[in-house]
């Protein structure tokens, strides 16, 4: 668990976004179960499992700003030529 948390905090690879979302979902569910077991009655509410949340579009987690920029760059179908560059 410590290694997963260390990796999540230090990883900045843009192509690892879905894996990081899965790690966040896992850590959230893991923490929820520990918290309920320690402070609650032991019953963990689970209206939607983490796998279902991850399969819905962006999974409920926002992408990082640099990931949104990369997605915008690669989603452009055609790029117009630059006619004039002003300094």
mmCIF file of N, CA and C in Angstrom:
data_model
loop_
_atom_site.group_PDB
_atom_site.id
_atom_site.type_symbol
_atom_site.label_atom_id
_atom_site.label_comp_id
_atom_site.label_asym_id
_atom_site.label_seq_id
_atom_site.Cartn_x
_atom_site.Cartn_y
_atom_site.Cartn_z
ATOM 1 N N UNK A 1 0.823 -1.190 0.000
ATOM 2 C CA UNK A 1 0.000 0.000 0.000
ATOM 3 C C UNK A 1 0.870 1.257 0.000
ATOM 4 N N UNK A 2 1.925 1.258 0.820
ATOM 5 C CA UNK A 2 2.813 2.429 0.860
ATOM 6 C C UNK A 2 3.458 2.674 -0.500
ATOM 7 N N UNK A 3 3.830 1.593 -1.185
ATOM 8 C CA UNK A 3 4.458 1.742 -2.493
ATOM 9 C C UNK A 3 3.464 2.320 -3.506
ATOM 10 N N UNK A 4 2.201 1.905 -3.449
ATOM 11 C CA UNK A 4 1.182 2.442 -4.347
ATOM 12 C C UNK A 4 0.968 3.932 -4.102
ATOM 13 N N UNK A 5 0.919 4.334 -2.846
ATOM 14 C CA UNK A 5 0.738 5.755 -2.524
ATOM 15 C C UNK A 5 1.950 6.568 -2.971
ATOM 16 N N UNK A 6 3.160 6.067 -2.733
ATOM 17 C CA UNK A 6 4.370 6.767 -3.185
ATOM 18 C C UNK A 6 4.378 6.923 -4.694
ATOM 19 N N UNK A 7 4.020 5.856 -5.415
ATOM 20 C CA UNK A 7 4.004 5.935 -6.877
ATOM 21 C C UNK A 7 2.987 6.969 -7.340
ATOM 22 N N UNK A 8 1.797 6.963 -6.740
ATOM 23 C CA UNK A 8 0.761 7.884 -7.174
ATOM 24 C C UNK A 8 1.172 9.335 -6.954
ATOM 25 N N UNK A 9 1.843 9.607 -5.840
ATOM 26 C CA UNK A 9 2.249 10.979 -5.535
ATOM 27 C C UNK A 9 3.401 11.456 -6.400
ATOM 28 N N UNK A 10 4.233 10.548 -6.893
ATOM 29 C CA UNK A 10 5.424 10.961 -7.634
ATOM 30 C C UNK A 10 5.317 10.749 -9.136
ATOM 31 N N UNK A 11 4.333 10.012 -9.623
ATOM 32 C CA UNK A 11 4.223 9.732 -11.059
ATOM 33 C C UNK A 11 3.581 10.919 -11.769
ATOM 34 N N UNK A 12 4.209 11.357 -12.843
ATOM 35 C CA UNK A 12 3.665 12.478 -13.611
ATOM 36 C C UNK A 12 3.576 12.151 -15.094
ATOM 37 N N UNK A 13 3.624 10.865 -15.449
ATOM 38 C CA UNK A 13 3.559 10.497 -16.854
ATOM 39 C C UNK A 13 2.141 10.723 -17.363
ATOM 40 N N UNK A 14 2.016 11.439 -18.465
ATOM 41 C CA UNK A 14 0.693 11.768 -18.989
ATOM 42 C C UNK A 14 -0.043 10.534 -19.489
ATOM 43 N N UNK A 15 0.690 9.553 -20.005
ATOM 44 C CA UNK A 15 0.041 8.368 -20.564
ATOM 45 C C UNK A 15 -0.468 7.419 -19.482
ATOM 46 N N UNK A 16 -0.200 7.705 -18.209
ATOM 47 C CA UNK A 16 -0.602 6.834 -17.113
ATOM 48 C C UNK A 16 -1.905 7.308 -16.471
ATOM 49 N N UNK A 17 -2.649 8.177 -17.133
ATOM 50 C CA UNK A 17 -3.823 8.790 -16.523
ATOM 51 C C UNK A 17 -4.865 7.763 -16.080
ATOM 52 N N UNK A 18 -5.186 6.783 -16.929
ATOM 53 C CA UNK A 18 -6.201 5.789 -16.555
ATOM 54 C C UNK A 18 -5.716 4.916 -15.410
ATOM 55 N N UNK A 19 -4.425 4.614 -15.408
ATOM 56 C CA UNK A 19 -3.882 3.817 -14.317
ATOM 57 C C UNK A 19 -3.931 4.603 -13.009
ATOM 58 N N UNK A 20 -3.649 5.903 -13.071
ATOM 59 C CA UNK A 20 -3.743 6.732 -11.870
ATOM 60 C C UNK A 20 -5.188 6.830 -11.387
ATOM 61 N N UNK A 21 -6.147 6.909 -12.310
ATOM 62 C CA UNK A 21 -7.556 6.921 -11.912
ATOM 63 C C UNK A 21 -7.933 5.624 -11.205
ATOM 64 N N UNK A 22 -7.431 4.513 -11.722
ATOM 65 C CA UNK A 22 -7.707 3.224 -11.082
ATOM 66 C C UNK A 22 -7.088 3.181 -9.685
ATOM 67 N N UNK A 23 -5.875 3.752 -9.551
ATOM 68 C CA UNK A 23 -5.218 3.781 -8.239
ATOM 69 C C UNK A 23 -6.014 4.638 -7.257
ATOM 70 N N UNK A 24 -6.537 5.776 -7.722
ATOM 71 C CA UNK A 24 -7.348 6.634 -6.853
ATOM 72 C C UNK A 24 -8.616 5.902 -6.425
ATOM 73 N N UNK A 25 -9.254 5.213 -7.360
ATOM 74 C CA UNK A 25 -10.473 4.469 -7.021
ATOM 75 C C UNK A 25 -10.169 3.386 -5.999
ATOM 76 N N UNK A 26 -9.060 2.680 -6.192
ATOM 77 C CA UNK A 26 -8.685 1.619 -5.251
ATOM 78 C C UNK A 26 -8.402 2.195 -3.867
ATOM 79 N N UNK A 27 -7.611 3.281 -3.821
ATOM 80 C CA UNK A 27 -7.282 3.889 -2.532
ATOM 81 C C UNK A 27 -8.530 4.427 -1.834
ATOM 82 N N UNK A 28 -9.457 4.984 -2.610
ATOM 83 C CA UNK A 28 -10.690 5.509 -2.026
ATOM 84 C C UNK A 28 -11.514 4.395 -1.388
ATOM 85 N N UNK A 29 -11.682 3.304 -2.119
ATOM 86 C CA UNK A 29 -12.461 2.177 -1.594
ATOM 87 C C UNK A 29 -11.748 1.562 -0.394
ATOM 88 N N UNK A 30 -10.424 1.421 -0.494
ATOM 89 C CA UNK A 30 -9.643 0.834 0.602
ATOM 90 C C UNK A 30 -9.770 1.687 1.869
ATOM 91 N N UNK A 31 -9.617 3.011 1.703
ATOM 92 C CA UNK A 31 -9.718 3.922 2.848
ATOM 93 C C UNK A 31 -11.134 3.905 3.427
ATOM 94 N N UNK A 32 -12.126 3.859 2.554
ATOM 95 C CA UNK A 32 -13.517 3.842 3.011
ATOM 96 C C UNK A 32 -13.774 2.603 3.868
ATOM 97 N N UNK A 33 -13.300 1.450 3.416
ATOM 98 C CA UNK A 33 -13.508 0.212 4.173
ATOM 99 C C UNK A 33 -12.809 0.268 5.527
ATOM 100 N N UNK A 34 -11.572 0.791 5.556
ATOM 101 C CA UNK A 34 -10.849 0.904 6.827
ATOM 102 C C UNK A 34 -11.558 1.870 7.780
ATOM 103 N N UNK A 35 -12.001 3.003 7.242
ATOM 104 C CA UNK A 35 -12.652 4.019 8.072
ATOM 105 C C UNK A 35 -13.962 3.488 8.662
ATOM 106 N N UNK A 36 -14.788 2.860 7.822
ATOM 107 C CA UNK A 36 -16.065 2.325 8.293
ATOM 108 C C UNK A 36 -15.837 1.222 9.319
ATOM 109 N N UNK A 37 -14.829 0.368 9.069
ATOM 110 C CA UNK A 37 -14.550 -0.723 10.004
ATOM 111 C C UNK A 37 -14.110 -0.180 11.360
ATOM 112 N N UNK A 38 -13.340 0.934 11.339
ATOM 113 C CA UNK A 38 -12.809 1.481 12.587
ATOM 114 C C UNK A 38 -13.814 2.362 13.322
ATOM 115 N N UNK A 39 -14.527 3.209 12.572
ATOM 116 C CA UNK A 39 -15.392 4.201 13.213
ATOM 117 C C UNK A 39 -16.885 3.939 13.032
ATOM 118 N N UNK A 40 -17.241 3.051 12.129
ATOM 119 C CA UNK A 40 -18.658 2.825 11.855
ATOM 120 C C UNK A 40 -19.146 1.503 12.398
ATOM 121 N N UNK A 41 -20.240 1.059 11.813
ATOM 122 C CA UNK A 41 -20.829 -0.202 12.259
ATOM 123 C C UNK A 41 -20.335 -1.389 11.438
ATOM 124 N N UNK A 42 -19.359 -1.155 10.557
ATOM 125 C CA UNK A 42 -18.785 -2.239 9.756
ATOM 126 C C UNK A 42 -19.443 -2.414 8.410
ATOM 127 N N UNK A 43 -20.536 -1.729 8.155
ATOM 128 C CA UNK A 43 -21.242 -1.846 6.885
ATOM 129 C C UNK A 43 -20.713 -0.781 5.920
ATOM 130 N N UNK A 44 -20.250 -1.200 4.740
ATOM 131 C CA UNK A 44 -19.700 -0.268 3.761
ATOM 132 C C UNK A 44 -20.745 -0.030 2.675
ATOM 133 N N UNK A 45 -21.263 1.198 2.564
ATOM 134 C CA UNK A 45 -22.218 1.466 1.491
ATOM 135 C C UNK A 45 -21.496 1.444 0.146
ATOM 136 N N UNK A 46 -22.083 0.801 -0.839
ATOM 137 C CA UNK A 46 -21.431 0.702 -2.144
ATOM 138 C C UNK A 46 -22.487 0.822 -3.243
ATOM 139 N N UNK A 47 -23.032 2.041 -3.464
ATOM 140 C CA UNK A 47 -24.066 2.184 -4.480
ATOM 141 C C UNK A 47 -23.544 1.935 -5.886
ATOM 142 N N UNK A 48 -22.315 2.336 -6.156
ATOM 143 C CA UNK A 48 -21.701 2.093 -7.463
ATOM 144 C C UNK A 48 -20.271 1.644 -7.219
ATOM 145 N N UNK A 49 -19.893 0.464 -7.677
ATOM 146 C CA UNK A 49 -18.516 0.012 -7.473
ATOM 147 C C UNK A 49 -17.523 0.875 -8.244
ATOM 148 N N UNK A 50 -16.267 0.847 -7.820
ATOM 149 C CA UNK A 50 -15.226 1.681 -8.443
ATOM 150 C C UNK A 50 -15.082 1.372 -9.920
ATOM 151 N N UNK A 51 -15.186 0.100 -10.306
ATOM 152 C CA UNK A 51 -15.042 -0.267 -11.718
ATOM 153 C C UNK A 51 -16.113 0.412 -12.567
ATOM 154 N N UNK A 52 -17.320 0.517 -12.037
ATOM 155 C CA UNK A 52 -18.388 1.177 -12.780
ATOM 156 C C UNK A 52 -18.107 2.667 -12.926
ATOM 157 N N UNK A 53 -17.589 3.301 -11.871
ATOM 158 C CA UNK A 53 -17.264 4.731 -11.949
ATOM 159 C C UNK A 53 -16.169 4.979 -12.980
ATOM 160 N N UNK A 54 -15.191 4.076 -13.073
ATOM 161 C CA UNK A 54 -14.095 4.272 -14.021
ATOM 162 C C UNK A 54 -14.549 4.085 -15.459
ATOM 163 N N UNK A 55 -15.610 3.322 -15.683
ATOM 164 C CA UNK A 55 -16.070 3.045 -17.041
ATOM 165 C C UNK A 55 -16.995 4.125 -17.582
ATOM 166 N N UNK A 56 -17.315 5.124 -16.803
ATOM 167 C CA UNK A 56 -18.199 6.195 -17.246
ATOM 168 C C UNK A 56 -17.372 7.378 -17.726
ATOM 169 N N UNK A 57 -17.114 7.472 -19.010
ATOM 170 C CA UNK A 57 -16.387 8.616 -19.561
ATOM 171 C C UNK A 57 -15.042 8.800 -18.913
ATOM 172 N N UNK A 58 -14.861 9.902 -18.217
ATOM 173 C CA UNK A 58 -13.578 10.170 -17.567
ATOM 174 C C UNK A 58 -13.524 9.563 -16.182
ATOM 175 N N UNK A 59 -14.515 8.821 -15.775
ATOM 176 C CA UNK A 59 -14.468 8.104 -14.510
ATOM 177 C C UNK A 59 -14.751 8.960 -13.289
ATOM 178 N N UNK A 60 -15.208 10.170 -13.468
ATOM 179 C CA UNK A 60 -15.495 11.008 -12.317
ATOM 180 C C UNK A 60 -14.283 11.727 -11.773
ATOM 181 N N UNK A 61 -13.129 11.442 -12.330
ATOM 182 C CA UNK A 61 -11.912 12.116 -11.901
ATOM 183 C C UNK A 61 -11.480 13.077 -12.996
ATOM 184 N N UNK A 62 -11.133 14.268 -12.633
ATOM 185 C CA UNK A 62 -10.693 15.240 -13.629
ATOM 186 C C UNK A 62 -9.254 14.942 -14.032
ATOM 187 N N UNK A 63 -8.978 15.161 -15.312
ATOM 188 C CA UNK A 63 -7.609 14.962 -15.776
ATOM 189 C C UNK A 63 -6.754 16.130 -15.328
ATOM 190 N N UNK A 64 -5.455 15.926 -15.308
ATOM 191 C CA UNK A 64 -4.540 16.992 -14.934
ATOM 192 C C UNK A 64 -4.487 18.018 -16.055
ATOM 193 N N UNK A 65 -4.104 19.270 -15.769
ATOM 194 C CA UNK A 65 -4.085 20.295 -16.820
ATOM 195 C C UNK A 65 -3.204 19.921 -18.001
ATOM 196 N N UNK A 66 -2.015 19.349 -17.735
ATOM 197 C CA UNK A 66 -1.144 19.019 -18.862
ATOM 198 C C UNK A 66 -1.742 17.890 -19.686
ATOM 199 N N UNK A 67 -2.532 17.007 -19.095
ATOM 200 C CA UNK A 67 -3.201 15.955 -19.858
ATOM 201 C C UNK A 67 -4.284 16.549 -20.749
ATOM 202 N N UNK A 68 -5.034 17.546 -20.250
ATOM 203 C CA UNK A 68 -6.063 18.189 -21.068
ATOM 204 C C UNK A 68 -5.436 18.903 -22.259
ATOM 205 N N UNK A 69 -4.279 19.520 -22.054
ATOM 206 C CA UNK A 69 -3.598 20.205 -23.153
ATOM 207 C C UNK A 69 -3.165 19.201 -24.204
ATOM 208 N N UNK A 70 -2.570 18.077 -23.770
ATOM 209 C CA UNK A 70 -2.153 17.047 -24.721
ATOM 210 C C UNK A 70 -3.353 16.477 -25.463
ATOM 211 N N UNK A 71 -4.453 16.240 -24.775
ATOM 212 C CA UNK A 71 -5.645 15.719 -25.436
ATOM 213 C C UNK A 71 -6.151 16.701 -26.481
ATOM 214 N N UNK A 72 -6.118 17.986 -26.167
ATOM 215 C CA UNK A 72 -6.572 18.999 -27.114
ATOM 216 C C UNK A 72 -5.656 19.048 -28.328
ATOM 217 N N UNK A 73 -4.347 18.893 -28.124
ATOM 218 C CA UNK A 73 -3.410 18.929 -29.244
ATOM 219 C C UNK A 73 -3.619 17.752 -30.181
ATOM 220 N N UNK A 74 -3.880 16.573 -29.625
ATOM 221 C CA UNK A 74 -3.986 15.385 -30.455
ATOM 222 C C UNK A 74 -5.390 15.159 -30.997
ATOM 223 N N UNK A 75 -6.372 15.922 -30.524
ATOM 224 C CA UNK A 75 -7.730 15.737 -31.019
ATOM 225 C C UNK A 75 -8.036 16.636 -32.215
ATOM 226 N N UNK A 76 -7.127 17.523 -32.564
ATOM 227 C CA UNK A 76 -7.333 18.410 -33.707
ATOM 228 C C UNK A 76 -7.160 17.591 -34.979
ATOM 229 N N UNK A 77 -8.195 17.583 -35.827
ATOM 230 C CA UNK A 77 -8.126 16.752 -37.027
ATOM 231 C C UNK A 77 -7.265 17.388 -38.113
ATOM 232 N N UNK A 78 -7.279 18.695 -38.225
ATOM 233 C CA UNK A 78 -6.419 19.344 -39.214
ATOM 234 C C UNK A 78 -5.874 20.631 -38.599
ATOM 235 N N UNK A 79 -4.677 20.956 -38.972
ATOM 236 C CA UNK A 79 -4.030 22.151 -38.440
ATOM 237 C C UNK A 79 -3.776 23.096 -39.596
ATOM 238 N N UNK A 80 -4.238 24.319 -39.457
ATOM 239 C CA UNK A 80 -4.004 25.322 -40.501
ATOM 240 C C UNK A 80 -2.583 25.846 -40.405
ATOM 241 N N UNK A 81 -2.031 26.178 -41.516
ATOM 242 C CA UNK A 81 -0.690 26.737 -41.537
ATOM 243 C C UNK A 81 -0.678 28.142 -40.962
ATOM 244 N N UNK A 82 0.418 28.522 -40.367
ATOM 245 C CA UNK A 82 0.558 29.859 -39.804
ATOM 246 C C UNK A 82 1.072 30.768 -40.906
ATOM 247 N N UNK A 83 0.298 31.805 -41.218
ATOM 248 C CA UNK A 83 0.691 32.702 -42.292
ATOM 249 C C UNK A 83 1.660 33.773 -41.818
ATOM 250 N N UNK A 84 1.451 34.285 -40.614
ATOM 251 C CA UNK A 84 2.289 35.373 -40.143
ATOM 252 C C UNK A 84 2.465 35.236 -38.639
ATOM 253 N N UNK A 85 3.695 35.364 -38.191
ATOM 254 C CA UNK A 85 3.982 35.307 -36.767
ATOM 255 C C UNK A 85 4.452 36.678 -36.339
ATOM 256 N N UNK A 86 3.759 37.269 -35.375
ATOM 257 C CA UNK A 86 4.152 38.583 -34.894
ATOM 258 C C UNK A 86 4.998 38.437 -33.651
ATOM 259 N N UNK A 87 6.030 39.218 -33.552
ATOM 260 C CA UNK A 87 6.940 39.139 -32.412
ATOM 261 C C UNK A 87 6.437 39.930 -31.249
#
